[in-house]
Structures are given as structure tokens and as C-alpha cells.
Amino acid sequence: MNIAITRTTNPRKKPDMKGIPFGTYFSDHMFMMNYTEGKGWYDPRIVPYGTIELEPSAMVFHYAQEIFEGMKAYRTEKGRIQLFRPMDNIIRFNNSGVKLCVPHIPEEDFLQALKALVEVDKDWVPSEPNTSLYIRPFAIAIDPQLGVHVAKNYLFCILTCPVGAYYPEGLNPVKIAVEAREVRAVRGGTGFTKCGGNYAASLHASHEAGKKGFSQVLWLDGVEQKYIEEVGAMNVMFKINGKIITPSLEKGTVLPGVTRRTALQILRHWGYEVEERDISIDELIEAADNGTLEEAWGTGTAAVISPIGEISFEDKVHVIGDFKIGELTQKLYDTITAIQWGKSEDPFGWIVPVC
Ligand SMILES: *Cc1c(COP(=O)(O)O)cnc(C)c1O
């Protein structure tokens, strides 16, 4: 793929990385590429970051035919820039695309676009501890036409933005609430995809929980409202009686997180028994109350590992591990981030260097 690069003549001032809020400062450039039925993907280009013009009838505004990804580029102590398991994100993007009828993007072109964009904006990859360059690829249906159908025209775009340490004061346990009425995903639906619609549909429950002082909701399955699925926009794991238990991906209602896969591989490598299976809220609450629930944490690219200190269910609060970060939770965080920032060896071959 031949990427045309137009560099900005007006580079923007870089923000102070201290306390920079997530997703508010964008780098100087973005990658774009168009698709038209019969022609395929064309016109790959890196251009200065700026607005895009679409007709109000553009299909994405009405029918939400959209998919996205979230990943990061990391600067090592030697000043090198690297990606973490980018192929996993690329493959997941195309899997989301199958469900949302967004045309496939050749994996090697996608990776080339990621590397080229990060290299053009390499000065935007911050070097302060625990900072990174967040990367947001997305594709939208842009046919200027109403009426529900699969679009014939798409825009694929990649934005990047420097992000600060997710936990400036170190890992902090969060309080979560079991969501017993609303659901995030149903069997046969879009739960396994990263599509904007999933997020729109989750806003109400999260917002209500936020008003009550919870930082996330614990989602239950959409059929029986009995089995645990995810925590907010993260996958969830529990250490019960020494074993690691996490909801399985089988029903297609749980997002196949890259951090989830990473954590499970490391845990198995360390010799932990890992069970990917249904876990009911009753089983979890029982374990919390009889003291066998030793640790609980969420996994996702943004926070990496997010310890859970407290679960609220039917107006009762169940504290986990005295509201302190579990030993394994901390060790997982330290191990994964050390690989991502190039502070330790990468025995699994997850790192892809950029420049
Ligand atoms: C993105 C996402 C995750 C985490 O996936 P990672 O690849 O680890 O970042 C988990 N759940 C939902 C709903 C998500 O959208």
C-alpha cells in the first residue's frame, strides 16, 4: 500500500502530560482511507488532524454502522517506540466488521497504516512514566442516504492521542455495582464486537451507577440475568480459592479483550489454574461472603488491570480483600506493563517495534 503523507505546516503545542485527561488532545496527523463498493479500499493517506465533512444523511448518523479499536504505542527507556499485539486488534476489528457488514481491511495494510502514522507523529509518544500514545482506528458508513441497508461507502480513520498514567497515584481499587435490570449484550447480538452502538446502549446504566458513587457496573447476561459478563468496558477476572475464573467468550456476549487474553496467558504460564466458564452472581457473592473470593480485577487497554475493592448487589456491599489491591492483581499489572514499556523481556513475542 502506498500511503500519501501530507505533513502539517502548523504543528500544535504538546500538552503537559501531568494530569492530561484521556482522549482530549489529539496528535498532529491522522490516517484516512476510503472504500467504495466495486473499487475496494483506496486513497490511503496521512493528513493533518482536522475536521471531516459528511452530509447529515450519512448513514452512520442514523443506523450506527460503525466499528472501532483501541490500542497503544509505548516509548521505551531507550526512546524506541513499540506496539503491543497490534495484530490482535486488527483481527478483532475485522471480526467486528463481519458482524457490522463493514468491508474487510487487509491486515498488512492496517498494520502498515498504524506504523506509518505512529512514526509520523513519533514526537507525540510521551516519555513520562506510564504514559503512552492511545490509538483509535474506526470505520464509518458514509453513504448520504436514508433507509436501512448495508452501505456502499466507508471511511476508515486512525486518530492518536497522548494519554497520561491511568492511575497517577498508583493502582486504586474501585467500587462496582451489579446491574440487575439493564443488559449490555445478548446472545446473537453485538457483544463480541467493538461497535459504538454497544457503548450508546450502556450509557444509561453506567450513568445511573455513577450517580450513586460506583465507578463501573458489573454486567450480567442478557438471558437469565444471572451470569457475570463484564465490568464496565473491561473484562473481569476473579481469584477464588487460588483458581482464576473468568466468563467465557463462547456465547459471543463478552468482548474478546487483548488484555484478557494476555492476562490469561501469563497466569497459565505462572501455573495458575484458569477456568473460562459461566460464573453466576450467586456463586460470586457466596465466595465474597465466605472469604474464598481473594481478588477481583478488570482488564482493558486503558487501565490494563483495574482492581475491584467492593461489589454492591441488591443494596448489600461485599468488600473484597479489605479493599486493598491483591498481590496477584498487582503482579499482573507490573508484569504486563513492564513488557509494554520494554522494561522486561518479551518471552511471548507480543511486541512489534515501530521506530
Ligand atoms: C475494549 C473492550 C474491552 C477490553 O479489550 P482490550 O482489548 O483488553 O482493550 C472489554 N470489554 C469491552 C466491552 C470493550 O469494549
Coordinates of C-alpha atoms and ligand atoms in Angstrom, one line a residue:
M1 CA 0.0 0.0 0.0
N2 CA 1.3 3.4 -1.0
I3 CA 0.4 5.9 1.7
A4 CA 0.5 9.6 0.6
I5 CA 1.8 11.7 3.5
T6 CA 0.9 15.4 3.9
R7 CA 2.7 16.9 6.9
T8 CA 1.2 19.7 8.9
T9 CA 2.7 23.1 8.4
N10 CA 1.2 24.2 11.7
P11 CA 2.3 21.7 14.4
R12 CA 0.4 22.0 17.6
K13 CA 1.7 22.6 21.1
K14 CA 2.1 19.4 23.0
P15 CA 0.1 19.3 26.2
D16 CA 1.7 19.0 29.6
M17 CA 1.4 15.2 30.3
K18 CA 0.7 15.8 34.0
G19 CA -2.9 15.2 34.7
I20 CA -3.8 15.2 31.0
P21 CA -7.4 13.9 30.7
F22 CA -8.0 10.8 28.5
G23 CA -8.8 11.4 24.8
T24 CA -8.8 15.2 24.7
Y25 CA -5.5 16.2 22.9
F26 CA -5.0 14.7 19.5
S27 CA -1.7 14.4 17.7
D28 CA -0.9 16.4 14.6
H29 CA -1.9 13.8 12.0
M30 CA -4.5 11.2 11.2
F31 CA -4.7 8.3 8.7
M32 CA -7.6 8.0 6.3
M33 CA -8.7 5.7 3.6
N34 CA -12.0 5.4 1.7
Y35 CA -14.0 2.4 0.4
T36 CA -16.5 2.2 -2.4
E37 CA -18.2 -1.0 -3.4
G38 CA -16.7 -2.4 -6.5
K39 CA -13.5 -0.4 -6.0
G40 CA -12.3 -1.6 -2.6
W41 CA -10.2 0.5 -0.2
Y42 CA -8.4 3.4 -1.9
D43 CA -6.6 6.7 -1.3
P44 CA -4.6 5.7 1.9
R45 CA -3.3 9.0 3.3
I46 CA -1.8 10.6 6.3
V47 CA -3.0 14.2 6.6
P48 CA -3.1 16.9 9.3
Y49 CA -5.6 16.2 12.1
G50 CA -8.8 18.1 11.3
T51 CA -12.5 18.0 10.8
I52 CA -14.2 15.8 8.2
E53 CA -17.2 16.8 6.2
L54 CA -20.2 14.5 5.9
E55 CA -23.7 15.0 4.7
P56 CA -26.3 14.9 7.6
S57 CA -27.8 12.0 5.8
A58 CA -24.6 10.0 6.2
M59 CA -25.7 6.5 7.2
V60 CA -23.5 6.3 10.4
F61 CA -25.5 9.1 12.0
H62 CA -28.8 7.2 11.7
Y63 CA -28.1 3.5 11.8
A64 CA -24.8 3.3 13.7
Q65 CA -22.9 1.2 11.2
E66 CA -19.6 1.8 12.9
I67 CA -16.7 -0.2 14.4
F68 CA -13.6 0.8 16.3
E69 CA -10.5 -0.4 18.1
G70 CA -8.4 0.9 21.0
M71 CA -4.7 0.2 21.4
K72 CA -1.5 2.0 22.4
A73 CA 2.1 2.8 21.3
Y74 CA 4.7 2.8 24.1
R75 CA 8.0 4.6 24.3
T76 CA 10.8 2.5 25.9
E77 CA 13.5 3.9 28.2
K78 CA 15.9 3.8 25.1
G79 CA 13.5 6.1 23.2
R80 CA 12.2 3.3 20.9
I81 CA 8.5 3.2 20.1
Q82 CA 6.6 -0.1 20.1
L83 CA 3.1 -1.6 19.7
F84 CA 1.7 -4.3 21.8
R85 CA -0.1 -7.2 20.0
P86 CA -1.4 -5.0 17.2
M87 CA -2.4 -8.0 15.1
D88 CA -4.9 -9.0 17.8
N89 CA -6.6 -5.6 17.4
I90 CA -6.5 -5.8 13.6
I91 CA -8.1 -9.2 13.6
R92 CA -10.7 -8.2 16.1
F93 CA -11.5 -5.1 14.0
N94 CA -12.2 -7.3 11.0
N95 CA -14.3 -9.7 13.1
S96 CA -16.4 -6.8 14.3
G97 CA -16.6 -5.8 10.6
V98 CA -18.1 -9.1 9.7
K99 CA -21.0 -8.6 12.1
L100 CA -21.5 -4.9 11.3
C101 CA -21.0 -5.5 7.5
V102 CA -18.0 -3.2 7.3
P103 CA -15.7 -4.4 4.5
H104 CA -12.5 -6.3 5.5
I105 CA -9.3 -4.3 5.6
P106 CA -6.2 -6.3 4.6
E107 CA -4.3 -7.0 7.8
E108 CA -0.9 -6.0 6.4
D109 CA -2.3 -2.7 5.1
F110 CA -3.8 -2.0 8.5
L111 CA -0.5 -2.7 10.3
Q112 CA 1.4 -0.5 7.8
A113 CA -1.1 2.3 8.4
L114 CA -0.6 2.1 12.2
K115 CA 3.2 2.0 12.0
A116 CA 3.3 4.9 9.4
L117 CA 1.0 7.1 11.5
V118 CA 2.8 6.5 14.8
E119 CA 6.1 7.2 13.1
V120 CA 4.9 10.5 11.5
D121 CA 3.7 11.6 15.0
K122 CA 6.5 9.9 16.9
D123 CA 7.2 13.1 18.9
W124 CA 3.7 12.7 20.3
V125 CA 4.5 9.4 22.0
P126 CA 5.1 10.7 25.6
S127 CA 8.1 9.6 27.6
E128 CA 6.9 10.2 31.2
P129 CA 6.4 7.0 33.3
N130 CA 3.2 5.1 32.5
T131 CA 2.2 7.4 29.6
S132 CA 1.5 6.2 26.1
L133 CA 0.0 7.1 22.7
Y134 CA -3.6 5.9 22.5
I135 CA -4.6 4.8 19.0
R136 CA -8.2 4.8 17.9
P137 CA -8.9 3.2 14.5
F138 CA -12.5 3.3 13.3
A139 CA -14.6 2.8 10.2
I140 CA -18.0 4.5 9.5
A141 CA -20.7 4.1 6.8
I142 CA -20.9 7.4 4.9
D143 CA -23.4 6.9 2.1
P144 CA -25.6 10.0 2.1
Q145 CA -28.8 8.0 2.1
L146 CA -31.6 7.1 4.5
G147 CA -33.1 3.7 4.6
V148 CA -31.6 0.8 6.4
H149 CA -29.2 -1.2 4.3
V150 CA -25.5 -2.1 4.1
A151 CA -23.6 1.0 3.0
K152 CA -21.6 1.0 -0.2
N153 CA -19.1 3.7 1.0
Y154 CA -16.9 3.8 4.1
L155 CA -14.3 6.0 5.7
F156 CA -11.6 4.3 7.7
C157 CA -9.6 6.6 10.0
I158 CA -7.0 6.3 12.7
L159 CA -6.5 9.0 15.4
T160 CA -3.9 9.1 18.1
C161 CA -3.7 10.9 21.4
P162 CA -1.2 11.0 24.2
V163 CA -2.5 9.7 27.4
G164 CA -1.3 10.1 30.9
A165 CA -0.9 7.5 33.7
Y166 CA -4.3 5.9 34.2
Y167 CA -3.7 5.8 38.0
P168 CA -1.5 8.8 38.8
E169 CA -1.4 7.7 42.5
G170 CA -0.8 4.1 41.7
L171 CA -3.4 1.3 41.3
N172 CA -6.6 2.0 43.2
P173 CA -9.5 -0.4 43.9
V174 CA -12.9 0.6 42.6
K175 CA -16.4 0.2 43.8
I176 CA -18.8 -1.5 41.4
A177 CA -22.5 -2.3 41.3
V178 CA -24.2 -5.3 39.9
E179 CA -26.6 -4.2 37.2
A180 CA -29.7 -6.4 37.7
R181 CA -32.1 -4.7 35.2
E182 CA -30.3 -3.4 32.1
V183 CA -28.0 -5.6 30.0
R184 CA -25.1 -4.9 27.7
A185 CA -25.3 -7.8 25.3
V186 CA -27.5 -10.7 24.2
R187 CA -26.8 -14.0 22.5
G188 CA -26.8 -13.4 18.8
G189 CA -26.1 -9.7 19.2
T190 CA -23.1 -7.4 19.0
G191 CA -21.5 -8.1 22.4
F192 CA -18.3 -9.6 20.9
T193 CA -17.7 -6.6 18.6
K194 CA -16.3 -3.2 19.3
C195 CA -19.1 -1.1 17.9
G196 CA -20.2 2.4 19.0
G197 CA -23.8 1.1 19.4
N198 CA -22.8 -1.1 22.3
Y199 CA -21.5 1.9 24.2
A200 CA -24.5 4.0 23.4
A201 CA -26.7 1.3 24.9
S202 CA -24.6 1.0 28.0
L203 CA -24.6 4.7 28.9
H204 CA -27.8 4.8 30.9
A205 CA -26.9 2.1 33.3
S206 CA -23.4 3.4 33.8
H207 CA -24.6 6.9 34.3
E208 CA -27.1 5.9 36.9
A209 CA -24.5 3.8 38.8
G210 CA -22.1 6.8 38.6
K211 CA -24.7 9.0 40.3
K212 CA -24.7 6.5 43.2
G213 CA -20.9 6.7 43.5
F214 CA -19.9 3.5 41.6
S215 CA -17.2 3.7 39.0
Q216 CA -18.5 0.7 36.9
V217 CA -21.4 -1.7 36.6
L218 CA -21.0 -5.4 36.7
W219 CA -23.0 -6.7 33.7
L220 CA -25.0 -9.9 33.9
D221 CA -26.0 -12.0 30.9
G222 CA -29.0 -10.8 28.8
V223 CA -31.0 -14.1 29.0
E224 CA -31.2 -15.1 32.7
Q225 CA -29.5 -12.1 34.2
K226 CA -27.6 -14.5 36.4
Y227 CA -24.2 -14.9 34.9
I228 CA -21.4 -12.4 35.1
E229 CA -20.2 -11.0 31.8
E230 CA -18.0 -7.8 32.1
V231 CA -17.3 -4.9 34.3
G232 CA -18.0 -1.6 32.5
A233 CA -16.0 -1.7 29.3
M234 CA -13.5 -4.2 30.7
N235 CA -13.3 -8.0 31.0
V236 CA -13.4 -9.3 34.5
M237 CA -11.5 -11.9 36.4
F238 CA -11.8 -13.4 39.9
K239 CA -9.4 -15.4 42.1
I240 CA -11.4 -17.8 44.1
N241 CA -9.7 -20.3 46.3
G242 CA -6.5 -19.9 44.4
K243 CA -8.1 -20.5 41.0
I244 CA -8.7 -17.9 38.3
I245 CA -12.2 -17.7 37.0
T246 CA -13.4 -15.5 34.1
P247 CA -16.5 -15.6 31.9
S248 CA -16.0 -17.5 28.7
L249 CA -16.3 -16.0 25.2
E250 CA -18.5 -18.8 23.9
K251 CA -21.8 -17.1 23.8
G252 CA -20.5 -14.1 21.9
T253 CA -21.7 -11.7 24.5
V254 CA -18.3 -10.9 26.0
L255 CA -15.7 -8.8 24.2
P256 CA -12.6 -10.8 23.5
G257 CA -10.1 -8.4 25.1
V258 CA -6.5 -8.4 24.2
T259 CA -5.6 -7.6 27.8
R260 CA -7.9 -10.5 28.9
R261 CA -6.0 -12.9 26.6
T262 CA -2.7 -11.5 27.7
A263 CA -3.5 -11.9 31.4
L264 CA -4.8 -15.5 30.9
Q265 CA -1.6 -16.5 29.0
I266 CA 0.6 -15.1 31.8
L267 CA -1.5 -16.7 34.5
R268 CA -1.3 -20.1 32.8
H269 CA 2.4 -19.6 32.3
W270 CA 2.7 -19.0 36.0
G271 CA 1.0 -22.3 36.7
Y272 CA -2.4 -20.9 37.8
E273 CA -5.5 -23.0 37.1
V274 CA -7.6 -20.8 34.8
E275 CA -11.3 -21.5 34.2
E276 CA -13.2 -19.8 31.4
R277 CA -16.7 -20.6 32.2
D278 CA -20.1 -19.3 33.4
I279 CA -19.9 -17.8 36.9
S280 CA -23.2 -16.8 38.4
I281 CA -23.6 -13.7 40.6
D282 CA -24.8 -16.0 43.4
E283 CA -21.5 -18.0 43.2
L284 CA -19.5 -14.8 43.3
I285 CA -21.4 -13.3 46.3
E286 CA -21.1 -16.6 48.2
A287 CA -17.4 -16.6 47.6
A288 CA -17.1 -13.0 48.7
D289 CA -19.0 -13.7 51.9
N290 CA -17.3 -16.9 52.8
G291 CA -13.8 -15.4 52.2
T292 CA -12.8 -17.5 49.2
L293 CA -13.0 -14.6 46.8
E294 CA -9.4 -13.5 47.2
E295 CA -9.1 -10.9 44.4
A296 CA -11.1 -9.4 41.6
W297 CA -10.0 -7.2 38.7
G298 CA -11.0 -5.8 35.4
T299 CA -8.7 -5.9 32.3
G300 CA -8.6 -3.5 29.4
T301 CA -6.2 -1.5 27.3
A302 CA -6.8 1.8 29.0
A303 CA -6.3 0.8 32.6
V304 CA -4.5 -2.5 31.9
I305 CA -5.5 -4.0 35.3
S306 CA -8.1 -2.4 37.5
P307 CA -8.5 -3.8 41.0
I308 CA -12.1 -4.2 42.3
G309 CA -12.4 -3.4 46.0
E310 CA -16.1 -3.7 46.5
I311 CA -19.2 -5.2 44.9
S312 CA -22.7 -3.9 45.6
F313 CA -25.6 -6.3 44.9
E314 CA -29.2 -5.8 45.9
D315 CA -28.2 -3.0 48.2
K316 CA -25.6 -5.0 50.1
V317 CA -21.9 -4.2 49.9
H318 CA -19.4 -7.0 49.7
V319 CA -15.8 -6.0 50.3
I320 CA -13.0 -7.9 48.5
G321 CA -9.6 -8.3 50.1
D322 CA -10.1 -5.5 52.7
F323 CA -10.4 -3.0 49.8
K324 CA -6.7 -3.4 49.1
I325 CA -5.0 -4.3 45.8
G326 CA -4.5 -8.1 45.7
E327 CA -1.0 -9.4 45.4
L328 CA -1.7 -11.2 42.1
T329 CA -3.6 -8.2 40.7
Q330 CA -0.5 -6.0 41.3
K331 CA 1.9 -8.6 39.9
L332 CA -0.2 -9.0 36.7
Y333 CA -0.2 -5.2 36.3
D334 CA 3.5 -4.9 36.9
T335 CA 4.3 -7.8 34.5
I336 CA 2.1 -6.7 31.6
T337 CA 3.2 -3.0 31.8
A338 CA 6.8 -4.0 32.0
I339 CA 6.5 -5.8 28.7
Q340 CA 4.6 -3.0 27.1
W341 CA 7.1 -0.3 28.1
G342 CA 10.0 -2.6 27.2
K343 CA 11.3 -2.8 30.8
S344 CA 11.4 -6.5 30.7
E345 CA 11.9 -9.3 28.2
D346 CA 9.0 -10.2 25.9
P347 CA 9.1 -14.0 26.0
F348 CA 5.7 -14.3 24.3
G349 CA 6.6 -12.2 21.1
W350 CA 3.9 -9.6 21.7
I351 CA 6.0 -6.5 20.9
V352 CA 6.1 -5.0 17.4
P353 CA 8.7 -2.3 17.0
V354 CA 7.8 0.9 15.1
C355 CA 10.9 3.0 15.2
Ligands
LIG1 C1 -12.4 -2.9 24.5 C2 -13.2 -3.6 25.5 C3 -12.6 -4.5 26.4 C4 -11.2 -4.6 26.6 O1 -10.5 -5.1 25.5 P1 -8.9 -4.8 25.4 O2 -8.6 -5.4 24.1 O3 -8.3 -5.5 26.5 O4 -8.7 -3.3 25.5 C5 -13.5 -5.2 27.2 N1 -14.8 -5.0 27.2 C6 -15.4 -4.2 26.3 C7 -16.9 -4.1 26.2 C8 -14.6 -3.4 25.4 O5 -15.2 -2.6 24.5

